Amino acid sequence: MGRDVIIACDFSNAGETFAFLDRFTGRKPFVKIGMELYYAEGPQIVRDIKRRGHPVFLDLKLHDIPNTVKKTMAVLSGLDVDICNLHAAGTRRMMTAALEGLTRPDGTRPLLIAVTQLTSTDQASMEEDLMIHAPIDQVVMHYADMARSAGLDGVVCSPLEAGQVHQRLGAGFLTVTPGIRFADGDTGDQKRVTTPAKARALGSDYIVVGRPITAAADPVAAYERCVAEFTD
Ligand code: C5P
């Protein structure tokens, strides 16, 4: 898998999701299934989307004791997802356990990436709510280091951090980056946004794009535009 555009299918039910995906009659886009859709429809939604031929990033952001995460990852691995994730804040031991759970008897496994700090967390909330007093960019890089040393494949981060992550942890350590908007589009509730072309220039491996595609008048054209800007 190389550089690609992942569509965030932030729909609340299977019907809306399939109506959206039915529009893509050519190439089957990489799809992100988040908590809303997964908790609404259960694991069958993953099987159905895989059966339709889409690669799947299952964005459930696991964070629990290592044994629970290990056993849950084994279940997700059985769903044949392509990428899944967890919170680096769950500690190195939890990440190592997750990898063990994810690895199938034949040695294959989905890619596993870590959320460092959510972009909804800022310096003030980190200090006040979490009692973490280091500068947030250092915290993000520390979590990325920890994910790399635990053997994970990459992190979710801002495209603005992708270059630093690659410099520090290698070109092969994946950066999966949301916060993407077209130069002429609405920013919505995303604060720090980047165009697909800029994300490419900054070194993102995968961009996660939701509303600029799902809310477009012509979602297929918006997807093709993203792919052209990001990969060509
Ligand atoms: O609609 P939009 O393009 O903003 O969607 C971005 C997607 O990426 C959403 O599914 C959102 O939950 C997710 N995401 C994000 N920022 C993060 C982590 C995930 O926007 N830091």
Coordinates of N, CA and C and ligand atoms in Angstrom, one line a residue:
M1 N 0.9 -1.2 0.0 CA 0.0 0.0 0.0 C 0.9 1.2 0.0
G2 N 0.6 2.1 -0.9 CA 1.4 3.4 -1.0 C 0.6 4.5 -0.5
R3 N 1.0 5.7 -0.9 CA 0.3 6.9 -0.5 C -1.2 6.8 -1.1
D4 N -2.2 7.2 -0.2 CA -3.6 7.1 -0.6 C -4.5 8.0 0.2
V5 N -5.7 8.2 -0.4 CA -6.7 9.0 0.2 C -7.7 8.1 0.9
I6 N -8.0 8.3 2.2 CA -8.9 7.5 3.0 C -10.2 8.4 3.2
I7 N -11.3 7.9 2.8 CA -12.6 8.6 3.0 C -13.1 8.3 4.4
A8 N -13.3 9.3 5.3 CA -13.9 9.1 6.6 C -15.4 9.0 6.4
C9 N -15.9 7.8 6.5 CA -17.4 7.5 6.3 C -18.1 7.8 7.6
D10 N -18.2 9.0 8.0 CA -18.8 9.4 9.3 C -20.4 9.4 9.1
F11 N -20.9 8.3 8.8 CA -22.4 8.2 8.7 C -22.9 7.4 9.9
S12 N -24.2 7.6 10.2 CA -24.7 6.9 11.4 C -25.4 5.6 11.2
N13 N -25.5 5.2 9.9 CA -26.1 3.9 9.7 C -25.6 3.3 8.4
A14 N -25.9 2.0 8.2 CA -25.4 1.3 7.0 C -26.0 1.8 5.7
G15 N -27.3 2.1 5.8 CA -28.0 2.5 4.6 C -27.4 3.7 4.0
E16 N -27.1 4.8 4.8 CA -26.5 6.0 4.3 C -25.1 5.7 3.7
T17 N -24.4 4.8 4.4 CA -23.0 4.5 4.0 C -23.0 3.8 2.7
F18 N -23.9 2.8 2.5 CA -23.9 2.1 1.2 C -24.4 3.0 0.1
A19 N -25.4 3.8 0.4 CA -25.9 4.8 -0.7 C -24.7 5.6 -1.1
F20 N -23.9 6.0 -0.2 CA -22.7 6.9 -0.5 C -21.7 6.0 -1.3
L21 N -21.4 4.8 -0.8 CA -20.3 4.0 -1.5 C -20.8 3.5 -2.9
D22 N -22.1 3.4 -3.1 CA -22.7 2.9 -4.4 C -22.3 3.9 -5.5
R23 N -22.0 5.1 -5.2 CA -21.7 6.1 -6.2 C -20.3 5.8 -6.8
F24 N -19.5 5.0 -6.1 CA -18.1 4.8 -6.6 C -18.1 3.5 -7.4
T25 N -18.4 3.7 -8.7 CA -18.5 2.5 -9.6 C -17.2 2.1 -10.2
G26 N -16.2 3.0 -10.1 CA -14.9 2.6 -10.6 C -14.0 2.0 -9.5
R27 N -12.9 2.7 -9.2 CA -12.0 2.3 -8.2 C -12.7 2.4 -6.8
K28 N -12.4 1.4 -6.0 CA -13.0 1.3 -4.6 C -12.1 2.1 -3.6
P29 N -12.6 3.2 -3.1 CA -11.7 4.0 -2.2 C -11.4 3.3 -0.9
F30 N -10.3 3.7 -0.3 CA -10.0 3.3 1.1 C -11.0 4.0 2.0
V31 N -11.6 3.2 2.9 CA -12.7 3.8 3.8 C -12.3 3.7 5.2
K32 N -12.6 4.8 6.0 CA -12.4 4.8 7.4 C -13.7 4.6 8.1
I33 N -13.8 3.6 8.9 CA -15.0 3.4 9.7 C -14.7 3.8 11.2
G34 N -15.5 4.8 11.7 CA -15.2 5.3 13.0 C -16.2 4.7 14.0
M35 N -16.1 5.2 15.2 CA -16.9 4.7 16.3 C -18.4 4.8 16.1
E36 N -18.8 5.9 15.5 CA -20.3 6.1 15.3 C -20.9 5.0 14.5
L37 N -20.3 4.8 13.3 CA -20.8 3.7 12.4 C -20.6 2.3 13.0
Y38 N -19.5 2.1 13.6 CA -19.2 0.8 14.1 C -20.2 0.4 15.3
Y39 N -20.4 1.4 16.2 CA -21.2 1.1 17.3 C -22.7 1.0 16.9
A40 N -23.0 1.7 15.8 CA -24.4 1.6 15.3 C -24.7 0.3 14.6
E41 N -23.7 -0.2 13.9 CA -24.0 -1.4 13.0 C -23.3 -2.6 13.4
G42 N -22.2 -2.5 14.3 CA -21.5 -3.7 14.7 C -20.5 -4.2 13.6
P43 N -19.9 -5.3 13.9 CA -18.8 -5.8 13.0 C -19.3 -6.1 11.6
Q44 N -20.6 -6.3 11.5 CA -21.1 -6.7 10.1 C -20.8 -5.6 9.1
I45 N -20.8 -4.3 9.6 CA -20.5 -3.2 8.6 C -19.1 -3.3 8.1
V46 N -18.2 -3.8 8.9 CA -16.8 -4.0 8.4 C -16.8 -5.1 7.3
R47 N -17.4 -6.2 7.6 CA -17.5 -7.3 6.7 C -18.1 -6.9 5.4
D48 N -19.2 -6.1 5.5 CA -19.9 -5.7 4.3 C -19.1 -4.8 3.4
I49 N -18.4 -3.9 4.0 CA -17.6 -2.9 3.3 C -16.4 -3.6 2.7
K50 N -15.8 -4.5 3.4 CA -14.7 -5.3 2.8 C -15.2 -6.2 1.7
R51 N -16.4 -6.7 1.8 CA -16.9 -7.6 0.7 C -17.1 -6.8 -0.6
R52 N -17.4 -5.5 -0.4 CA -17.6 -4.6 -1.5 C -16.3 -4.2 -2.2
G53 N -15.2 -4.6 -1.6 CA -13.9 -4.4 -2.2 C -13.1 -3.2 -1.7
H54 N -13.5 -2.6 -0.6 CA -12.8 -1.4 -0.1 C -11.8 -1.9 1.0
P55 N -10.5 -1.3 0.9 CA -9.6 -1.4 2.1 C -10.2 -0.6 3.2
V56 N -10.1 -1.1 4.5 CA -10.7 -0.5 5.6 C -9.7 -0.1 6.7
F57 N -9.8 1.2 7.1 CA -9.1 1.6 8.4 C -10.2 1.7 9.4
L58 N -10.1 0.8 10.4 CA -11.1 0.8 11.5 C -10.6 1.6 12.7
D59 N -11.2 2.8 12.8 CA -10.7 3.9 13.7 C -11.4 3.8 15.1
L60 N -11.1 2.8 15.9 CA -11.8 2.6 17.2 C -10.9 3.1 18.4
K61 N -9.7 3.5 18.1 CA -8.9 4.1 19.2 C -8.9 3.4 20.5
L62 N -8.4 2.1 20.5 CA -8.5 1.4 21.7 C -7.6 1.9 22.8
H63 N -8.1 1.8 24.1 CA -7.3 2.3 25.2 C -7.9 1.6 26.5
D64 N -7.1 0.5 26.9 CA -7.6 -0.3 28.0 C -6.4 -1.1 28.6
I65 N -6.7 -2.0 29.5 CA -5.5 -2.8 30.1 C -5.0 -3.6 28.9
P66 N -3.7 -3.9 29.0 CA -3.0 -4.7 27.9 C -3.8 -6.0 27.5
N67 N -4.2 -6.7 28.5 CA -4.8 -8.0 28.1 C -6.1 -7.8 27.3
T68 N -6.9 -6.8 27.7 CA -8.2 -6.6 27.0 C -7.9 -6.1 25.6
V69 N -6.9 -5.2 25.5 CA -6.6 -4.7 24.1 C -6.1 -5.8 23.2
K70 N -5.3 -6.7 23.8 CA -4.7 -7.8 23.0 C -5.8 -8.7 22.5
K71 N -6.8 -9.0 23.4 CA -7.9 -9.9 22.9 C -8.8 -9.2 21.9
T72 N -9.0 -7.9 22.1 CA -9.9 -7.2 21.2 C -9.2 -7.0 19.8
M73 N -7.9 -6.8 19.8 CA -7.2 -6.7 18.6 C -7.3 -8.0 17.8
A74 N -7.3 -9.1 18.5 CA -7.4 -10.4 17.8 C -8.7 -10.5 17.1
V75 N -9.8 -10.0 17.7 CA -11.1 -9.9 17.1 C -11.1 -9.1 15.8
L76 N -10.5 -7.9 15.9 CA -10.4 -6.9 14.8 C -9.6 -7.5 13.7
S77 N -8.5 -8.2 14.0 CA -7.7 -8.8 13.0 C -8.5 -9.9 12.2
G78 N -9.4 -10.6 12.9 CA -10.2 -11.6 12.3 C -11.2 -10.9 11.3
L79 N -11.5 -9.7 11.5 CA -12.4 -8.9 10.6 C -11.7 -8.5 9.3
D80 N -10.4 -8.8 9.2 CA -9.6 -8.5 8.0 C -9.5 -7.1 7.7
V81 N -9.5 -6.2 8.7 CA -9.3 -4.8 8.4 C -7.8 -4.6 8.0
D82 N -7.6 -3.4 7.3 CA -6.2 -3.1 6.8 C -5.4 -2.3 7.7
I83 N -6.1 -1.4 8.4 CA -5.4 -0.5 9.4 C -6.3 -0.4 10.6
C84 N -5.8 -0.5 11.9 CA -6.6 -0.2 13.0 C -5.7 0.6 14.0
N85 N -6.2 1.1 15.1 CA -5.5 2.0 15.9 C -5.8 2.0 17.4
L86 N -5.0 2.7 18.1 CA -5.1 2.7 19.6 C -4.6 4.1 20.1
H87 N -4.7 4.3 21.4 CA -4.1 5.5 22.0 C -2.8 5.2 22.5
A88 N -1.8 6.0 22.1 CA -0.4 5.8 22.6 C -0.4 6.0 24.1
A89 N -1.3 6.8 24.7 CA -1.4 7.0 26.1 C -1.7 5.7 26.9
G90 N -2.1 4.7 26.2 CA -2.3 3.4 26.9 C -1.0 2.7 27.3
T91 N 0.1 3.3 27.0 CA 1.5 2.8 27.4 C 2.0 1.8 26.4
R92 N 3.4 1.8 26.4 CA 4.1 0.9 25.6 C 3.7 -0.6 25.7
R93 N 3.4 -1.0 27.0 CA 3.0 -2.4 27.2 C 1.7 -2.7 26.6
M94 N 0.8 -1.7 26.6 CA -0.5 -1.9 25.9 C -0.3 -2.0 24.4
M95 N 0.6 -1.2 23.8 CA 0.9 -1.3 22.4 C 1.5 -2.6 22.0
T96 N 2.4 -3.1 22.8 CA 3.1 -4.4 22.5 C 2.0 -5.5 22.6
A97 N 1.2 -5.4 23.6 CA 0.1 -6.5 23.7 C -0.8 -6.4 22.5
A98 N -1.1 -5.2 22.0 CA -2.0 -5.0 20.9 C -1.4 -5.7 19.6
L99 N -0.1 -5.5 19.4 CA 0.5 -6.1 18.3 C 0.5 -7.6 18.4
E100 N 0.7 -8.2 19.6 CA 0.6 -9.6 19.7 C -0.8 -10.1 19.4
G101 N -1.8 -9.4 19.8 CA -3.2 -9.8 19.6 C -3.6 -9.7 18.1
L102 N -3.0 -8.8 17.5 CA -3.3 -8.5 16.1 C -2.7 -9.5 15.1
T103 N -1.6 -10.1 15.5 CA -0.8 -11.0 14.6 C -1.5 -12.3 14.5
R104 N -1.8 -12.7 13.2 CA -2.5 -13.9 12.9 C -1.6 -15.1 13.0
P105 N -2.1 -16.3 13.1 CA -1.2 -17.5 13.2 C -0.2 -17.6 12.1
D106 N -0.6 -17.1 10.9 CA 0.4 -17.2 9.8 C 1.4 -16.0 9.8
G107 N 1.4 -15.2 10.8 CA 2.3 -14.1 10.9 C 1.9 -12.8 10.3
T108 N 0.8 -12.8 9.5 CA 0.3 -11.5 8.9 C -0.5 -10.7 10.0
R109 N -0.6 -9.5 9.7 CA -1.5 -8.6 10.6 C -1.9 -7.3 9.9
P110 N -3.0 -6.7 10.3 CA -3.3 -5.3 9.8 C -2.2 -4.4 10.3
L111 N -2.1 -3.2 9.6 CA -1.2 -2.2 10.1 C -1.8 -1.6 11.4
L112 N -0.9 -1.2 12.4 CA -1.4 -0.7 13.6 C -0.7 0.7 13.8
I113 N -1.6 1.7 14.0 CA -1.0 3.1 14.2 C -1.6 3.6 15.5
A114 N -0.9 4.6 16.0 CA -1.2 5.2 17.3 C -1.7 6.6 17.2
V115 N -2.7 7.0 18.0 CA -3.1 8.3 18.2 C -2.2 8.9 19.2
T116 N -1.6 10.1 19.0 CA -0.7 10.6 19.9 C -1.5 11.5 20.9
Q117 N -1.6 12.8 20.6 CA -2.6 13.6 21.3 C -3.7 14.0 20.3
L118 N -4.9 13.8 20.7 CA -6.0 14.3 19.8 C -5.9 15.7 19.5
T119 N -6.3 16.1 18.3 CA -6.1 17.5 18.0 C -7.1 18.4 18.8
S120 N -8.1 17.8 19.4 CA -9.0 18.5 20.3 C -8.3 18.9 21.6
T121 N -7.2 18.2 21.9 CA -6.5 18.5 23.2 C -5.5 19.6 22.9
D122 N -5.5 20.7 23.7 CA -4.5 21.7 23.6 C -3.6 21.8 24.8
Q123 N -2.6 22.7 24.8 CA -1.7 22.7 25.9 C -2.4 22.9 27.3
A124 N -3.4 23.8 27.3 CA -4.1 24.1 28.5 C -4.8 22.9 29.1
S125 N -5.6 22.2 28.2 CA -6.4 21.1 28.7 C -5.4 19.9 29.1
M126 N -4.3 19.8 28.4 CA -3.3 18.7 28.7 C -2.8 19.0 30.2
E127 N -2.5 20.3 30.4 CA -1.9 20.6 31.8 C -3.0 20.5 32.8
E128 N -4.2 21.1 32.6 CA -5.2 21.2 33.6 C -5.9 19.8 33.8
D129 N -6.2 19.2 32.7 CA -7.0 17.9 32.9 C -6.1 16.7 33.1
L130 N -5.0 16.7 32.4 CA -4.2 15.4 32.4 C -2.9 15.6 33.3
M131 N -2.7 16.8 33.7 CA -1.5 17.0 34.5 C -0.2 16.7 33.8
I132 N -0.2 16.9 32.5 CA 1.0 16.7 31.6 C 1.5 18.1 31.4
H133 N 2.8 18.4 31.8 CA 3.3 19.8 31.7 C 4.3 20.0 30.6
A134 N 4.7 19.0 29.9 CA 5.7 19.2 28.8 C 5.0 19.9 27.6
P135 N 5.7 20.6 26.8 CA 5.1 21.2 25.6 C 4.4 20.2 24.7
I136 N 3.3 20.5 24.2 CA 2.5 19.5 23.5 C 3.2 18.9 22.3
D137 N 4.0 19.7 21.6 CA 4.8 19.0 20.4 C 5.8 18.0 20.9
Q138 N 6.4 18.2 22.1 CA 7.3 17.2 22.7 C 6.5 16.0 23.1
V139 N 5.3 16.2 23.6 CA 4.5 15.1 24.0 C 4.1 14.2 22.8
V140 N 3.7 14.9 21.7 CA 3.4 14.2 20.5 C 4.6 13.3 20.0
M141 N 5.8 14.0 20.0 CA 6.9 13.2 19.5 C 7.3 12.1 20.4
H142 N 7.2 12.3 21.7 CA 7.5 11.2 22.7 C 6.5 10.0 22.5
Y143 N 5.3 10.3 22.3 CA 4.3 9.2 22.0 C 4.6 8.5 20.7
A144 N 5.1 9.3 19.7 CA 5.4 8.7 18.4 C 6.7 7.8 18.6
D145 N 7.7 8.3 19.4 CA 8.9 7.5 19.7 C 8.5 6.1 20.3
M146 N 7.6 6.3 21.3 CA 7.1 5.1 22.0 C 6.4 4.1 21.1
A147 N 5.6 4.6 20.2 CA 4.8 3.8 19.3 C 5.8 3.0 18.4
R148 N 6.9 3.8 17.9 CA 7.9 3.2 17.0 C 8.6 2.1 17.8
S149 N 9.0 2.4 19.0 CA 9.8 1.4 19.7 C 9.0 0.2 20.1
A150 N 7.7 0.4 20.2 CA 6.8 -0.8 20.5 C 6.6 -1.6 19.3
G151 N 7.0 -1.1 18.1 CA 6.9 -1.9 16.9 C 5.7 -1.6 16.0
L152 N 5.0 -0.4 16.4 CA 3.8 0.0 15.6 C 4.3 0.5 14.2
D153 N 3.3 0.7 13.3 CA 3.7 1.0 11.9 C 3.6 2.5 11.7
G154 N 3.0 3.3 12.6 CA 2.9 4.7 12.3 C 2.0 5.4 13.3
V155 N 1.7 6.7 13.0 CA 0.9 7.5 13.9 C -0.2 8.3 13.1
V156 N -1.2 8.7 13.8 CA -2.2 9.7 13.3 C -1.6 11.0 13.8
C157 N -1.5 11.9 12.9 CA -1.0 13.3 13.3 C -1.4 14.3 12.2
S158 N -1.1 15.6 12.5 CA -1.3 16.6 11.6 C -0.3 16.5 10.4
P159 N -0.7 16.9 9.2 CA 0.2 16.9 8.1 C 1.4 17.9 8.5
L160 N 1.1 18.9 9.3 CA 2.2 19.8 9.7 C 3.3 19.1 10.6
E161 N 2.9 17.9 11.2 CA 3.9 17.2 12.0 C 4.5 16.0 11.2
A162 N 4.0 15.8 10.0 CA 4.5 14.6 9.3 C 5.9 14.6 9.0
G163 N 6.5 15.7 8.6 CA 7.9 15.8 8.2 C 8.8 15.5 9.4
Q164 N 8.4 16.1 10.6 CA 9.2 15.9 11.8 C 9.1 14.4 12.2
V165 N 8.0 13.8 12.1 CA 7.8 12.4 12.4 C 8.7 11.5 11.5
H166 N 8.7 11.8 10.2 CA 9.6 11.0 9.3 C 11.0 11.3 9.6
Q167 N 11.4 12.5 9.9 CA 12.8 12.8 10.1 C 13.3 12.1 11.3
R168 N 12.5 12.0 12.3 CA 12.9 11.4 13.6 C 12.8 9.9 13.5
L169 N 11.8 9.3 12.9 CA 11.5 7.9 13.0 C 11.6 7.1 11.7
G170 N 12.0 7.8 10.6 CA 12.2 7.2 9.3 C 11.0 7.3 8.4
A171 N 11.4 7.3 7.1 CA 10.4 7.5 6.0 C 9.4 6.3 6.0
G172 N 9.7 5.2 6.5 CA 8.8 4.0 6.5 C 7.8 4.1 7.6
F173 N 8.0 5.0 8.6 CA 7.0 5.1 9.7 C 5.9 5.9 9.2
L174 N 4.7 5.3 9.2 CA 3.5 6.0 8.5 C 3.0 7.2 9.2
T175 N 2.6 8.2 8.4 CA 1.8 9.3 9.0 C 0.5 9.3 8.3
V176 N -0.6 9.2 9.1 CA -1.9 9.2 8.6 C -2.6 10.5 9.1
T177 N -3.0 11.4 8.2 CA -3.2 12.8 8.6 C -4.6 13.3 8.2
P178 N -5.5 13.6 9.2 CA -6.7 14.3 8.9 C -6.5 15.8 8.9
G179 N -7.6 16.6 8.9 CA -7.5 18.0 8.8 C -7.2 18.5 7.4
I180 N -7.9 17.9 6.4 CA -7.6 18.2 5.0 C -8.8 19.0 4.4
R181 N -8.5 20.1 3.7 CA -9.5 20.8 3.1 C -9.0 21.3 1.7
F182 N -9.9 21.4 0.7 CA -9.5 22.1 -0.6 C -9.2 23.5 -0.3
A183 N -8.4 24.1 -1.2 CA -8.0 25.5 -1.0 C -9.3 26.4 -1.1
D184 N -10.3 26.0 -1.9 CA -11.5 26.8 -2.0 C -12.7 26.3 -1.2
G185 N -12.4 25.4 -0.2 CA -13.5 24.8 0.5 C -13.8 25.3 1.9
D186 N -14.9 24.9 2.6 CA -15.2 25.3 4.0 C -14.2 24.5 4.9
T187 N -13.8 25.2 6.0 CA -13.0 24.5 7.0 C -13.8 23.7 8.0
G188 N -15.1 24.0 8.2 CA -15.9 23.4 9.2 C -15.3 23.6 10.6
D189 N -15.3 22.5 11.4 CA -14.7 22.7 12.8 C -13.2 22.4 12.9
Q190 N -12.6 22.1 11.7 CA -11.1 21.8 11.8 C -10.4 23.2 11.8
K191 N -9.5 23.2 12.7 CA -8.8 24.5 12.9 C -7.5 24.7 12.0
R192 N -6.6 23.7 12.1 CA -5.4 23.8 11.4 C -5.6 22.9 10.1
V193 N -5.8 23.5 9.0 CA -6.1 22.6 7.8 C -5.1 22.8 6.8
T194 N -5.0 21.7 5.9 CA -4.0 21.6 4.9 C -4.6 21.1 3.6
T195 N -4.2 21.5 2.5 CA -4.8 21.0 1.2 C -4.1 19.6 0.9
P196 N -4.8 18.8 0.1 CA -4.2 17.5 -0.3 C -2.8 17.7 -0.9
A197 N -2.6 18.7 -1.7 CA -1.3 18.9 -2.3 C -0.2 19.3 -1.3
K198 N -0.6 20.1 -0.3 CA 0.3 20.6 0.7 C 0.6 19.3 1.6
A199 N -0.4 18.5 1.9 CA -0.1 17.3 2.7 C 0.9 16.4 2.0
R200 N 0.8 16.3 0.7 CA 1.7 15.5 -0.1 C 3.1 16.1 0.1
A201 N 3.2 17.4 -0.1 CA 4.5 18.1 0.0 C 5.1 17.9 1.4
L202 N 4.3 17.9 2.4 CA 4.8 17.8 3.8 C 5.1 16.3 4.1
G203 N 4.8 15.4 3.3 CA 5.2 14.0 3.5 C 4.2 13.0 4.0
S204 N 2.9 13.4 4.1 CA 1.8 12.5 4.6 C 1.8 11.3 3.8
D205 N 1.6 10.1 4.4 CA 1.5 8.9 3.7 C 0.0 8.6 3.3
Y206 N -0.9 8.9 4.2 CA -2.3 8.7 3.9 C -3.0 10.0 4.4
I207 N -3.9 10.6 3.6 CA -4.8 11.6 4.2 C -6.2 11.1 4.4
V208 N -6.7 11.5 5.6 CA -8.1 11.1 5.9 C -9.0 12.3 5.6
V209 N -10.0 12.1 4.7 CA -10.8 13.2 4.3 C -12.3 12.8 4.5
G210 N -13.0 13.6 5.2 CA -14.4 13.4 5.5 C -15.3 14.3 4.7
R211 N -15.7 15.4 5.3 CA -16.8 16.3 4.7 C -16.4 16.9 3.3
P212 N -15.2 17.2 3.1 CA -14.9 17.7 1.7 C -15.3 16.7 0.6
I213 N -15.4 15.4 1.0 CA -15.9 14.4 0.0 C -17.3 14.0 0.3
T214 N -17.7 13.7 1.6 CA -19.0 13.2 1.9 C -20.1 14.2 1.7
A215 N -19.8 15.5 1.9 CA -20.8 16.6 1.8 C -20.7 17.3 0.5
A216 N -19.9 16.8 -0.4 CA -19.7 17.5 -1.7 C -21.0 17.2 -2.6
A217 N -21.3 18.1 -3.5 CA -22.4 17.9 -4.4 C -22.1 16.7 -5.3
D218 N -20.9 16.5 -5.6 CA -20.4 15.3 -6.4 C -19.3 14.7 -5.7
P219 N -19.6 13.7 -4.8 CA -18.5 13.1 -4.0 C -17.5 12.4 -4.8
V220 N -17.9 11.8 -5.9 CA -16.9 11.0 -6.7 C -15.9 12.0 -7.3
A221 N -16.4 13.1 -7.8 CA -15.5 14.2 -8.4 C -14.6 14.7 -7.3
A222 N -15.1 14.9 -6.1 CA -14.3 15.5 -5.0 C -13.2 14.5 -4.6
Y223 N -13.6 13.2 -4.6 CA -12.6 12.1 -4.3 C -11.5 12.1 -5.3
E224 N -11.9 12.2 -6.6 CA -10.9 12.1 -7.7 C -10.0 13.3 -7.6
R225 N -10.6 14.5 -7.2 CA -9.7 15.7 -7.1 C -8.7 15.5 -6.0
C226 N -9.1 14.9 -4.9 CA -8.2 14.7 -3.8 C -7.1 13.8 -4.2
V227 N -7.5 12.7 -4.9 CA -6.5 11.7 -5.3 C -5.5 12.4 -6.3
A228 N -6.0 13.2 -7.2 CA -5.1 13.8 -8.2 C -4.2 14.8 -7.5
E229 N -4.7 15.6 -6.5 CA -3.8 16.5 -5.8 C -2.8 15.8 -4.9
F230 N -3.2 14.7 -4.3 CA -2.4 14.1 -3.3 C -1.4 13.1 -3.9
T231 N -1.8 12.4 -5.0 CA -0.9 11.3 -5.5 C -0.2 11.6 -6.8
D232 N -0.8 12.5 -7.6 CA -0.2 12.6 -9.0 C 1.1 13.4 -9.0
Ligands
C5P1 O1 -14.9 15.8 7.9 P1 -13.4 15.8 8.2 O2 -12.5 15.8 7.0 O3 -13.0 16.9 9.2 O4 -13.1 14.4 8.9 C1 -11.9 14.1 9.5 C2 -12.0 12.7 10.1 O5 -10.7 12.5 10.8 C3 -13.0 12.6 11.1 O6 -13.5 11.2 11.1 C4 -12.4 12.8 12.4 O7 -12.9 12.2 13.5 C5 -11.0 12.3 12.2 N1 -9.9 12.9 13.0 C6 -9.6 14.2 13.0 N2 -8.6 14.7 13.8 C7 -7.9 13.9 14.6 C8 -8.2 12.5 14.6 C9 -9.2 12.0 13.8 O8 -10.2 15.0 12.3 N3 -6.9 14.3 15.3

